[in-house]
Tab-separated table of C-alpha atoms in Angstrom:
chain	number	residue	atom	x	y	z
A	94	MET	CA	15.551	5.056	28.781
A	95	THR	CA	15.395	8.710	29.755
A	96	ASP	CA	15.875	9.819	33.324
A	97	SER	CA	13.740	12.404	35.065
A	98	THR	CA	16.525	13.442	37.429
A	99	PRO	CA	18.863	14.749	34.749
A	100	THR	CA	21.870	15.795	36.731
A	101	ALA	CA	22.053	12.764	38.992
A	102	ASN	CA	25.598	11.410	38.827
A	103	SER	CA	24.425	8.096	37.360
A	104	ALA	CA	22.703	9.727	34.387
A	105	HIS	CA	24.462	10.221	31.086
A	106	PRO	CA	23.692	13.283	28.982
A	107	ARG	CA	23.860	13.204	25.229
A	108	ILE	CA	23.096	15.675	22.474
A	109	VAL	CA	19.633	15.125	21.000
A	110	PRO	CA	20.077	13.625	17.525
A	111	LEU	CA	18.246	16.603	15.964
A	112	TYR	CA	21.326	18.709	16.771
A	113	ARG	CA	24.845	18.600	15.413
A	114	LEU	CA	27.782	20.022	17.344
A	115	GLN	CA	30.555	21.397	15.178
A	116	TRP	CA	33.616	23.618	15.480
A	117	GLU	CA	33.429	26.647	13.171
A	118	GLU	CA	36.840	28.074	12.357
A	119	VAL	CA	35.544	31.427	11.069
A	120	GLN	CA	33.449	32.001	14.193
A	121	GLN	CA	36.147	30.530	16.467
A	122	ALA	CA	33.349	28.761	18.321
A	123	HIS	CA	31.456	25.530	18.620
A	124	VAL	CA	27.973	25.789	17.144
A	125	LEU	CA	24.862	23.653	17.457
A	126	LEU	CA	23.302	23.124	14.053
A	127	PHE	CA	19.699	22.070	13.543
A	128	PRO	CA	17.068	22.476	10.827
A	129	GLU	CA	17.455	26.007	9.489
A	130	GLY	CA	19.109	27.202	12.648
A	131	MET	CA	22.373	27.628	14.516
A	132	ILE	CA	23.344	28.438	18.086
A	133	LYS	CA	26.810	29.840	18.668
A	134	LEU	CA	28.162	28.446	21.914
A	135	ASN	CA	30.516	30.091	24.356
A	136	ALA	CA	33.712	28.235	25.205
A	137	SER	CA	32.454	26.493	28.331
A	138	ALA	CA	29.156	25.398	26.753
A	139	GLY	CA	31.139	23.983	23.836
A	140	GLN	CA	33.484	22.065	26.141
A	141	ILE	CA	30.580	20.571	28.112
A	142	LEU	CA	28.554	19.586	25.045
A	143	LEU	CA	31.611	18.013	23.418
A	144	ARG	CA	31.500	15.474	26.242
A	145	CYS	CA	27.728	14.835	26.116
A	146	ASP	CA	27.976	11.529	24.261
A	147	GLY	CA	25.635	9.365	26.348
A	148	MET	CA	28.678	7.448	27.623
A	149	ARG	CA	30.010	9.883	30.210
A	150	SER	CA	28.091	10.684	33.398
A	151	THR	CA	27.775	14.232	34.672
A	152	GLY	CA	30.357	13.362	37.317
A	153	THR	CA	32.796	12.151	34.679
A	154	ILE	CA	32.273	15.288	32.607
A	155	VAL	CA	32.936	17.518	35.617
A	156	ALA	CA	36.069	15.559	36.512
A	157	GLU	CA	37.366	15.720	32.932
A	158	LEU	CA	36.790	19.459	32.686
A	159	GLU	CA	38.407	20.129	36.049
A	160	HIS	CA	41.415	18.110	34.940
A	161	ALA	CA	41.585	19.682	31.469
A	162	PHE	CA	41.453	23.218	32.823
A	163	SER	CA	43.413	22.552	36.030
A	164	THR	CA	40.657	23.786	38.295
A	165	THR	CA	38.075	22.559	40.818
A	166	GLY	CA	34.486	23.315	41.792
A	167	LEU	CA	32.970	23.235	38.301
A	168	GLY	CA	30.149	20.879	39.334
A	169	ALA	CA	27.456	23.481	40.011
A	170	ASP	CA	28.139	25.375	36.771
A	171	VAL	CA	28.133	22.219	34.663
A	172	GLU	CA	24.894	21.017	36.238
A	173	ALA	CA	23.253	24.419	35.735
A	174	PHE	CA	24.224	24.442	32.076
A	175	LEU	CA	22.999	20.876	31.579
A	176	ARG	CA	19.638	21.795	33.111
A	177	PHE	CA	19.443	24.768	30.741
A	178	ALA	CA	20.409	22.621	27.756
A	179	THR	CA	17.831	20.004	28.749
A	180	ASP	CA	15.087	22.637	28.950
A	181	LYS	CA	16.137	23.883	25.532
A	182	GLY	CA	15.847	20.371	24.168
A	183	TRP	CA	19.537	20.178	23.171
A	184	VAL	CA	20.410	17.428	25.646
A	185	GLU	CA	18.651	14.225	26.707
A	186	TRP	CA	19.530	11.675	29.374
A	187	VAL	CA	20.363	8.017	29.147
A	188	ASP	CA	20.557	5.507	32.002
A	189	ARG	CA	23.423	3.066	31.895
B	165	MET	CA	36.798	48.109	8.818
B	166	SER	CA	36.886	51.831	9.528
B	167	GLU	CA	35.118	53.587	12.403
B	168	ASN	CA	34.460	56.487	10.049
B	169	PRO	CA	30.690	57.018	10.052
B	170	GLY	CA	30.774	57.668	6.327
B	171	ALA	CA	32.239	54.236	5.650
B	172	ALA	CA	30.515	50.884	5.491
B	173	ALA	CA	29.872	49.084	8.769
B	174	ALA	CA	32.139	46.188	9.726
B	175	VAL	CA	31.165	43.329	7.455
B	176	THR	CA	30.459	40.001	9.100
B	177	PRO	CA	30.836	36.805	7.072
B	178	PRO	CA	27.824	35.114	5.494
B	179	LEU	CA	26.553	32.284	7.689
B	180	TRP	CA	23.682	31.147	5.486
B	181	LEU	CA	23.765	30.265	1.853
B	182	VAL	CA	20.433	29.989	0.071
B	183	ALA	CA	20.994	28.099	-3.165
B	184	GLU	CA	17.990	28.668	-5.387
B	185	LEU	CA	18.800	25.885	-7.803
B	186	THR	CA	15.941	26.449	-10.225
B	187	TYR	CA	12.725	28.350	-10.795
B	188	THR	CA	11.129	25.235	-12.257
B	189	CYS	CA	8.283	24.042	-10.054
B	190	PRO	CA	5.239	21.903	-10.716
B	191	LEU	CA	3.176	23.922	-8.213
B	192	HIS	CA	1.462	27.260	-8.939
B	193	CYS	CA	1.104	28.900	-5.545
B	194	PRO	CA	-0.199	32.481	-5.724
B	195	PHE	CA	2.195	33.585	-2.949
B	196	CYS	CA	5.371	32.141	-4.477
B	197	SER	CA	8.575	33.881	-3.383
B	198	ASN	CA	10.110	33.588	-6.846
B	199	PRO	CA	10.265	36.787	-8.900
B	200	LEU	CA	7.284	37.687	-11.080
B	201	ASP	CA	9.521	37.569	-14.145
B	202	PHE	CA	10.973	34.133	-13.332
B	203	ALA	CA	9.912	32.823	-16.730
B	204	ALA	CA	12.470	35.144	-18.327
B	205	GLN	CA	15.266	33.535	-16.271
B	206	ASN	CA	16.216	30.224	-17.798
B	207	ASN	CA	19.991	30.208	-17.743
B	208	GLU	CA	20.644	27.893	-14.807
B	209	LEU	CA	24.073	27.467	-13.263
B	210	SER	CA	25.860	24.222	-13.999
B	211	THR	CA	26.774	21.634	-11.368
B	212	ALA	CA	30.394	22.802	-11.510
B	213	ASP	CA	29.356	26.432	-10.961
B	214	TRP	CA	27.324	25.457	-7.903
B	215	ILE	CA	30.136	23.390	-6.445
B	216	ARG	CA	32.470	26.369	-6.760
B	217	VAL	CA	29.871	28.562	-5.019
B	218	LEU	CA	29.526	26.015	-2.207
B	219	LYS	CA	33.298	25.857	-1.682
B	220	GLU	CA	33.833	29.613	-1.741
B	221	ALA	CA	30.925	30.410	0.586
B	222	ARG	CA	31.983	27.698	3.033
B	223	ALA	CA	35.497	29.108	3.100
B	224	LEU	CA	34.049	32.489	4.115
B	225	GLY	CA	32.106	30.877	6.972
B	226	ALA	CA	28.718	29.865	5.590
B	227	VAL	CA	27.530	26.808	7.510
B	228	GLN	CA	23.778	26.618	6.962
B	229	LEU	CA	22.844	25.752	3.413
B	230	GLY	CA	19.342	25.733	1.982
B	231	PHE	CA	18.709	24.006	-1.325
B	232	SER	CA	15.666	25.857	-2.547
B	233	GLY	CA	13.897	26.855	-5.720
B	234	GLY	CA	11.440	26.453	-7.441
B	235	GLU	CA	11.461	22.782	-6.713
B	236	PRO	CA	15.094	21.753	-6.113
B	237	LEU	CA	14.249	18.095	-6.773
B	238	THR	CA	13.808	18.977	-10.451
B	239	ARG	CA	17.618	19.292	-10.577
B	240	LYS	CA	18.917	15.805	-11.301
B	241	ASP	CA	22.312	16.789	-9.883
B	242	LEU	CA	20.890	17.668	-6.445
B	243	GLU	CA	22.480	14.604	-4.852
B	244	VAL	CA	25.898	15.575	-6.249
B	245	MET	CA	25.610	18.995	-4.674
B	246	VAL	CA	24.350	17.625	-1.364
B	247	ALA	CA	27.304	15.246	-1.210
B	248	GLU	CA	29.737	18.057	-1.937
B	249	ALA	CA	28.101	20.303	0.683
B	250	HIS	CA	28.130	17.516	3.266
B	251	GLY	CA	31.817	16.954	2.664
B	252	LEU	CA	32.483	20.654	3.137
B	253	GLY	CA	30.808	20.629	6.572
B	254	TYR	CA	27.572	22.430	5.791
B	255	TYR	CA	24.330	21.633	7.565
B	256	THR	CA	22.229	20.859	4.513
B	257	ASN	CA	18.527	21.693	4.289
B	258	LEU	CA	16.307	20.629	1.415
B	259	ILE	CA	13.317	22.937	0.983
B	260	THR	CA	10.786	21.045	-1.063
B	261	SER	CA	7.139	20.773	-2.049
B	262	GLY	CA	7.579	17.002	-1.970
B	263	ALA	CA	6.945	16.750	-5.700
B	264	GLY	CA	9.544	14.408	-7.145
B	265	LEU	CA	10.495	12.791	-3.852
B	266	ASN	CA	10.415	9.018	-4.132
B	267	GLU	CA	12.134	6.069	-2.484
B	268	THR	CA	15.076	6.139	-4.886
B	269	ARG	CA	15.796	9.814	-4.483
B	270	ILE	CA	15.388	9.995	-0.729
B	271	ARG	CA	17.717	7.031	-0.366
B	272	SER	CA	20.359	8.701	-2.490
B	273	LEU	CA	19.894	11.997	-0.610
B	274	LYS	CA	20.431	10.158	2.673
B	275	GLU	CA	23.576	8.541	1.309
B	276	ALA	CA	24.786	11.933	0.107
B	277	GLY	CA	24.544	13.225	3.682
B	278	LEU	CA	21.464	15.441	3.595
B	279	ASP	CA	20.700	16.666	7.124
B	280	HIS	CA	17.099	17.879	7.029
B	281	ILE	CA	14.022	18.233	4.845
B	282	GLN	CA	11.522	21.057	4.990
B	283	LEU	CA	8.240	19.972	3.440
B	284	SER	CA	5.605	22.498	2.436
B	285	PHE	CA	1.873	22.059	2.664
B	286	GLN	CA	-0.519	24.724	1.466
B	287	ASP	CA	-3.224	23.715	3.944
B	288	SER	CA	-4.410	20.934	6.246
B	289	THR	CA	-7.156	19.997	3.803
B	290	ARG	CA	-6.716	18.325	0.455
B	291	GLU	CA	-9.203	20.750	-1.103
B	292	VAL	CA	-7.447	23.997	-0.173
B	293	ASN	CA	-3.952	22.528	-0.597
B	294	ASP	CA	-4.750	21.354	-4.102
B	295	PHE	CA	-6.662	24.540	-4.977
B	296	LEU	CA	-3.847	26.871	-3.871
B	297	SER	CA	-1.098	24.896	-5.562
B	298	SER	CA	-3.271	24.173	-8.614
B	299	THR	CA	-2.051	20.598	-8.394
B	300	ARG	CA	-3.230	17.349	-6.864
B	301	THR	CA	-0.361	17.235	-4.411
B	302	PHE	CA	-1.908	16.798	-0.959
B	303	ASP	CA	-1.735	13.007	-0.989
B	304	LEU	CA	1.695	13.149	-2.607
B	305	LYS	CA	2.889	15.375	0.245
B	306	ARG	CA	1.546	12.931	2.814
B	307	ARG	CA	3.537	10.169	1.121
B	308	ALA	CA	6.610	12.418	1.003
B	309	ALA	CA	6.278	12.965	4.753
B	310	GLU	CA	6.214	9.197	5.293
B	311	LEU	CA	9.385	8.817	3.253
B	312	ILE	CA	11.081	11.602	5.218
B	313	LYS	CA	10.194	10.008	8.565
B	314	GLY	CA	10.942	6.522	7.295
B	315	HIS	CA	14.486	7.539	6.421
B	316	GLY	CA	15.035	9.255	9.757
B	317	PHE	CA	15.345	12.828	8.560
B	318	PRO	CA	14.408	15.684	10.851
B	319	MET	CA	11.389	17.390	9.304
B	320	VAL	CA	10.118	20.927	9.311
B	321	MET	CA	6.635	21.368	7.971
B	322	ASN	CA	6.085	24.758	6.370
B	323	CYS	CA	2.725	26.268	5.618
B	324	VAL	CA	2.329	29.767	4.207
B	325	ILE	CA	-0.527	31.394	6.121
B	326	HIS	CA	-3.096	33.812	4.668
B	327	ARG	CA	-6.803	34.532	4.850
B	328	LEU	CA	-7.728	31.347	2.976
B	329	ASN	CA	-6.174	29.011	5.551
B	330	ILE	CA	-5.508	31.039	8.704
B	331	ASP	CA	-8.734	29.762	10.246
B	332	HIS	CA	-7.354	26.213	9.842
B	333	VAL	CA	-4.305	26.799	12.041
B	334	GLU	CA	-5.483	24.322	14.652
B	335	ARG	CA	-5.853	21.602	12.019
B	336	ILE	CA	-2.561	22.551	10.378
B	337	ILE	CA	-0.879	21.972	13.750
B	338	ASP	CA	-2.664	18.601	13.984
B	339	LEU	CA	-1.389	17.693	10.524
B	340	ALA	CA	2.186	18.531	11.558
B	341	LEU	CA	1.809	16.275	14.604
B	342	ASP	CA	0.275	13.556	12.490
B	343	ILE	CA	3.135	13.491	9.991
B	344	GLY	CA	5.729	13.636	12.785
B	345	ALA	CA	7.323	17.004	12.064
B	346	GLN	CA	9.630	18.453	14.736
B	347	TYR	CA	8.967	22.049	13.701
B	348	LEU	CA	6.018	23.792	12.107
B	349	GLU	CA	6.589	27.093	10.398
B	350	LEU	CA	3.309	28.949	10.144
B	351	ALA	CA	4.749	31.434	7.706
B	352	ASN	CA	2.536	34.460	7.509
B	353	THR	CA	2.581	35.686	3.938
B	354	GLN	CA	5.073	38.425	3.170
B	355	TYR	CA	3.839	40.668	0.421
B	356	TYR	CA	6.378	40.739	-2.373
B	357	GLY	CA	6.066	39.520	-5.937
B	358	TRP	CA	3.240	37.038	-6.386
B	359	ALA	CA	1.888	37.602	-2.887
B	360	LEU	CA	1.749	41.372	-3.393
B	361	LEU	CA	-0.093	40.841	-6.650
B	362	ASN	CA	-2.633	38.730	-4.773
B	363	ARG	CA	-2.545	40.681	-1.519
B	364	ASP	CA	-6.248	41.486	-1.377
B	365	HIS	CA	-7.013	37.758	-1.449
B	366	LEU	CA	-4.325	36.789	1.005
B	367	ILE	CA	-4.212	39.387	3.744
B	368	PRO	CA	-6.144	38.148	6.764
B	369	SER	CA	-8.511	40.266	8.775
B	370	ARG	CA	-7.218	41.446	12.134
B	371	ALA	CA	-9.809	39.242	13.843
B	372	GLN	CA	-8.566	36.174	11.950
B	373	LEU	CA	-4.989	36.966	12.917
B	374	GLU	CA	-5.855	37.409	16.592
B	375	ARG	CA	-7.749	34.106	16.654
B	376	ALA	CA	-4.813	32.303	15.053
B	377	GLU	CA	-2.355	33.847	17.505
B	378	ALA	CA	-4.474	32.647	20.418
B	379	VAL	CA	-4.625	29.116	18.995
B	380	VAL	CA	-0.863	29.025	18.475
B	381	ALA	CA	-0.153	30.318	21.981
B	382	ALA	CA	-2.450	27.718	23.560
B	383	ARG	CA	-1.040	24.817	21.551
B	384	ARG	CA	2.553	25.940	22.044
B	385	ALA	CA	2.114	25.905	25.807
B	386	VAL	CA	1.029	22.259	25.666
B	387	LEU	CA	3.381	21.013	22.950
B	388	GLY	CA	6.663	22.503	24.215
B	389	ASN	CA	9.643	20.910	22.457
B	390	ARG	CA	7.541	18.076	20.984
B	391	LEU	CA	6.511	20.243	18.057
B	392	ARG	CA	8.051	23.677	17.940
B	393	LEU	CA	5.668	26.236	16.473
B	394	LEU	CA	7.100	29.191	14.620
B	395	PHE	CA	4.525	31.913	14.049
B	396	VAL	CA	5.762	35.403	13.331
B	397	VAL	CA	3.111	38.100	13.318
B	398	PRO	CA	3.073	39.773	9.908
B	399	ASP	CA	4.749	43.163	9.954
B	400	TYR	CA	1.740	44.889	8.373
B	401	PHE	CA	-0.150	44.356	11.633
B	402	GLU	CA	2.646	45.163	14.045
B	403	GLY	CA	3.280	48.821	13.325
B	404	ARG	CA	6.984	48.024	13.255
B	405	PRO	CA	9.081	46.598	10.442
B	406	LYS	CA	11.094	43.407	10.590
B	407	ARG	CA	14.817	43.196	10.119
B	408	CYS	CA	15.396	42.377	6.495
B	409	MET	CA	17.109	38.943	6.359
B	410	ASN	CA	18.692	39.695	9.753
B	411	GLY	CA	20.177	42.805	8.126
B	412	TRP	CA	21.102	43.427	4.497
B	413	GLY	CA	24.362	41.664	3.728
B	414	THR	CA	24.967	40.610	7.343
B	415	THR	CA	24.101	36.920	7.440
B	416	ILE	CA	22.418	35.546	4.350
B	417	LEU	CA	23.677	35.123	0.822
B	418	CYS	CA	21.183	34.053	-1.823
B	419	VAL	CA	22.302	32.776	-5.174
B	420	SER	CA	19.528	32.637	-7.739
B	421	PRO	CA	19.291	29.993	-10.477
B	422	ASP	CA	21.152	32.100	-13.052
B	423	GLY	CA	23.969	32.911	-10.621
B	424	THR	CA	22.863	36.379	-9.547
B	425	ALA	CA	23.950	36.934	-5.952
B	426	LEU	CA	21.413	38.668	-3.726
B	427	PRO	CA	21.032	39.701	-0.072
B	428	CYS	CA	17.516	38.200	-0.245
B	429	GLN	CA	15.465	36.287	-2.796
B	430	ALA	CA	13.158	39.235	-3.476
B	431	ALA	CA	15.865	41.847	-4.045
B	432	ARG	CA	16.571	41.311	-7.719
B	433	MET	CA	13.677	43.575	-8.771
B	434	LEU	CA	15.138	46.549	-6.881
B	435	PRO	CA	16.027	49.241	-9.429
B	436	GLY	CA	19.418	50.918	-9.594
B	437	LEU	CA	21.342	48.087	-7.950
B	438	GLU	CA	23.639	45.921	-10.020
B	439	PHE	CA	23.707	42.555	-8.351
B	440	PRO	CA	26.892	40.654	-9.096
B	441	SER	CA	26.958	37.210	-10.667
B	442	VAL	CA	28.834	34.212	-9.351
B	443	ARG	CA	29.749	33.568	-12.985
B	444	SER	CA	32.067	36.577	-13.043
B	445	SER	CA	32.912	37.335	-9.399
B	446	SER	CA	34.145	35.312	-6.458
B	447	ILE	CA	31.895	34.995	-3.405
B	448	ARG	CA	34.474	36.993	-1.445
B	449	GLU	CA	34.319	39.885	-3.916
B	450	ILE	CA	30.518	39.728	-4.002
B	451	TRP	CA	30.081	39.688	-0.248
B	452	PHE	CA	32.726	42.169	0.831
B	453	GLU	CA	33.273	44.483	-2.120
B	454	SER	CA	30.210	44.693	-4.359
B	455	PRO	CA	28.361	48.042	-4.199
B	456	ALA	CA	24.998	46.231	-4.102
B	457	PHE	CA	25.835	44.257	-0.945
B	458	ASN	CA	27.356	47.344	0.696
B	459	ARG	CA	24.473	49.631	-0.260
B	460	PHE	CA	22.331	49.096	2.865
B	461	ARG	CA	24.883	47.909	5.390
B	462	GLY	CA	25.186	49.919	8.577
B	463	GLU	CA	23.135	53.035	9.242
B	464	THR	CA	24.574	55.745	7.059
B	465	TRP	CA	22.063	55.132	4.267
B	466	MET	CA	19.086	55.643	6.568
B	467	PRO	CA	16.655	58.505	6.008
B	468	GLU	CA	14.389	60.022	8.624
B	469	PRO	CA	12.463	58.851	10.575
B	470	CYS	CA	14.966	55.955	10.952
B	471	ARG	CA	18.079	58.078	11.256
B	472	SER	CA	17.082	59.568	14.609
B	473	CYS	CA	14.979	56.630	15.810
B	474	PRO	CA	16.206	54.631	18.824
B	475	GLU	CA	14.785	51.446	17.274
B	476	ARG	CA	16.984	51.662	14.162
B	477	THR	CA	19.509	49.245	15.650
B	478	THR	CA	16.736	46.686	16.198
B	479	ASP	CA	14.914	46.713	12.875
B	480	LEU	CA	17.676	48.271	10.732
B	481	GLY	CA	15.056	50.289	8.863
B	482	GLY	CA	13.089	47.201	7.844
B	483	CYS	CA	12.854	45.597	4.457
B	484	ARG	CA	14.289	47.309	1.366
B	485	CYS	CA	12.027	45.425	-1.017
B	486	GLN	CA	8.926	46.371	0.920
B	487	ALA	CA	10.109	50.000	1.080
B	488	TYR	CA	10.447	50.059	-2.692
B	489	LEU	CA	7.230	48.190	-3.446
B	490	LEU	CA	5.102	50.323	-1.142
B	491	SER	CA	6.764	53.747	-1.370
B	492	GLY	CA	8.642	53.659	-4.670
B	493	ASP	CA	11.911	54.450	-2.841
B	494	LEU	CA	14.161	51.554	-1.894
B	495	ALA	CA	16.005	53.747	0.639
B	496	ALA	CA	12.856	54.835	2.477
B	497	THR	CA	11.778	53.708	5.923
B	498	ASP	CA	9.826	50.470	5.561
B	499	PRO	CA	6.148	51.540	5.363
B	500	ALA	CA	5.265	48.719	7.764
B	501	CYS	CA	6.521	51.147	10.435
B	502	ASP	CA	3.821	53.436	11.769
B	503	LYS	CA	6.414	56.219	11.842
B	504	SER	CA	6.795	55.998	8.053
B	505	PRO	CA	5.100	58.756	6.054
B	506	HIS	CA	3.901	55.941	3.764
B	507	HIS	CA	2.290	53.844	6.507
B	508	GLY	CA	-1.140	54.749	5.121
B	509	VAL	CA	-0.499	52.304	2.265
B	510	VAL	CA	-0.245	49.477	4.806
B	511	LEU	CA	-3.346	50.622	6.682
B	512	ALA	CA	-5.244	50.737	3.380
B	513	ALA	CA	-4.109	47.177	2.569
B	514	ILE	CA	-5.322	45.976	5.966
B	515	ALA	CA	-8.640	47.771	5.372
B	516	ALA	CA	-8.908	46.126	1.953
B	517	GLY	CA	-8.376	42.767	3.657
B	518	GLU	CA	-11.514	43.376	5.673
B	519	ARG	CA	-13.458	43.388	2.386
B	520	VAL	CA	-13.852	40.652	-0.169
B	521	ALA	CA	-11.144	40.729	-2.829
B	522	GLU	CA	-12.302	42.154	-6.125
B	523	ARG	CA	-9.636	40.711	-8.415
B	524	PRO	CA	-9.268	37.035	-9.237
B	525	LEU	CA	-6.285	35.154	-7.793
B	526	THR	CA	-3.315	35.036	-10.138
B	527	PHE	CA	-1.670	31.629	-9.937
B	528	ARG	CA	2.058	31.443	-10.496
B	529	SER	CA	2.881	29.943	-13.852
B	530	PRO	CA	5.236	30.704	-16.737
B	531	GLU	CA	2.204	31.939	-18.735
B	532	SER	CA	1.029	34.411	-16.090
B	533	SER	CA	4.636	35.533	-15.534
B	534	ARG	CA	4.971	36.377	-19.215
B	535	ARG	CA	1.555	38.040	-19.290
B	536	ILE	CA	2.474	40.304	-16.361
B	537	MET	CA	5.753	41.239	-18.023
B	538	GLU	CA	3.971	42.076	-21.258
B	539	SER	CA	1.319	44.221	-19.619
B	540	SER	CA	3.495	46.066	-17.097
B	541	GLY	CA	6.987	45.671	-18.523
B	542	ARG	CA	8.378	45.969	-14.994
B	543	PRO	CA	9.899	43.211	-12.908
B	544	ASP	CA	7.919	44.394	-9.861
B	545	GLY	CA	4.640	44.060	-11.791
B	546	LEU	CA	3.513	47.519	-10.649
């Protein structure tokens, strides 16, 4: 089920079930919650992870973000973050 | 808040709420983090009190919630509180010995929305586990682990580490793998309360510690994210203190079974501080306005050698409870620091750990709690 080439356009990232993504009003940030721990995310990490649902491909996520923020050329940054998040164990990959 | 150096530092909201629901526990571990005089505390908060605490702390920003104790499963209203906390948006952690966990309760905890269970073992062997806890709980804990996995909860296995089990670290890691834990906390004993009383029995030798560190490093390299190993070198051996609870009154709010609000579980024995109660104050008043929570915020309280030390912003002067217990002055530099004039106390404790302990272990029980209070009359047992 998991793909070893994580940022290939056909692969679909999703948040590992151990983690919970949540908006925290007091911190004005998305956070990743896990057993006895919390990671406060910056705005772009939060926006990327919000879309990591195992349904969207990396390409779809990039396109959505570029549309939402009226910009282009986000692909490299999104892929770099997804590699980082995969190494951290926050994100896993599903083939569809 | 003010930039005036005489004023309190800017106060950040509490992010963690530790709800110590009860001091009742069927286990008798000689390193228990509960206060030595726990047997004198028997006025537990009601369900309604706790729900108010949960709501108020969440409104301030608390998002991680630990249901702790004692054994929190001895509270029959645990599921009610978990459900309330889940509805409020907390990430809910149950910190348990496993005693009292059965199919009925774990099912109702799942339905209530519990996020995670931390299960303690005292060792990888039945013999040492059951000896240290003074209970036949090893097999019970194995069954509890099966229930936790069977119901799909993330699981942290916690094992307090000391000289009696530090040489079993490899097997403790194997046990964590065997029961399917995602994290293993190898929690080196911190010497407050019961653990300080039993320090000569518990403090490892430096050679033991170095062997354990090497084992952990080797296993961690292989295991990666499969089983995350948390092993923090005890501050006695580091020559530098640890940040107390990420900084006094910066992150963590503990509420003890009787409603006393504390910056850490151990702090209630500190003399001269009046810790507020959730029975008479709101969480907002407690966190932002109470003198006890403001007492060690920022740097203005610091004595030398902290005051002029470049590392003061890293360790924040270390632990106030340890400073008091080892130097008699709760505002002193933590004696774990080799710059502290009291560091000799720590060196002497390490030296004592190289010899065989001369006092018998004191197991935590209501009887020994009362006996200590009668003989010393002091909540620190000194």
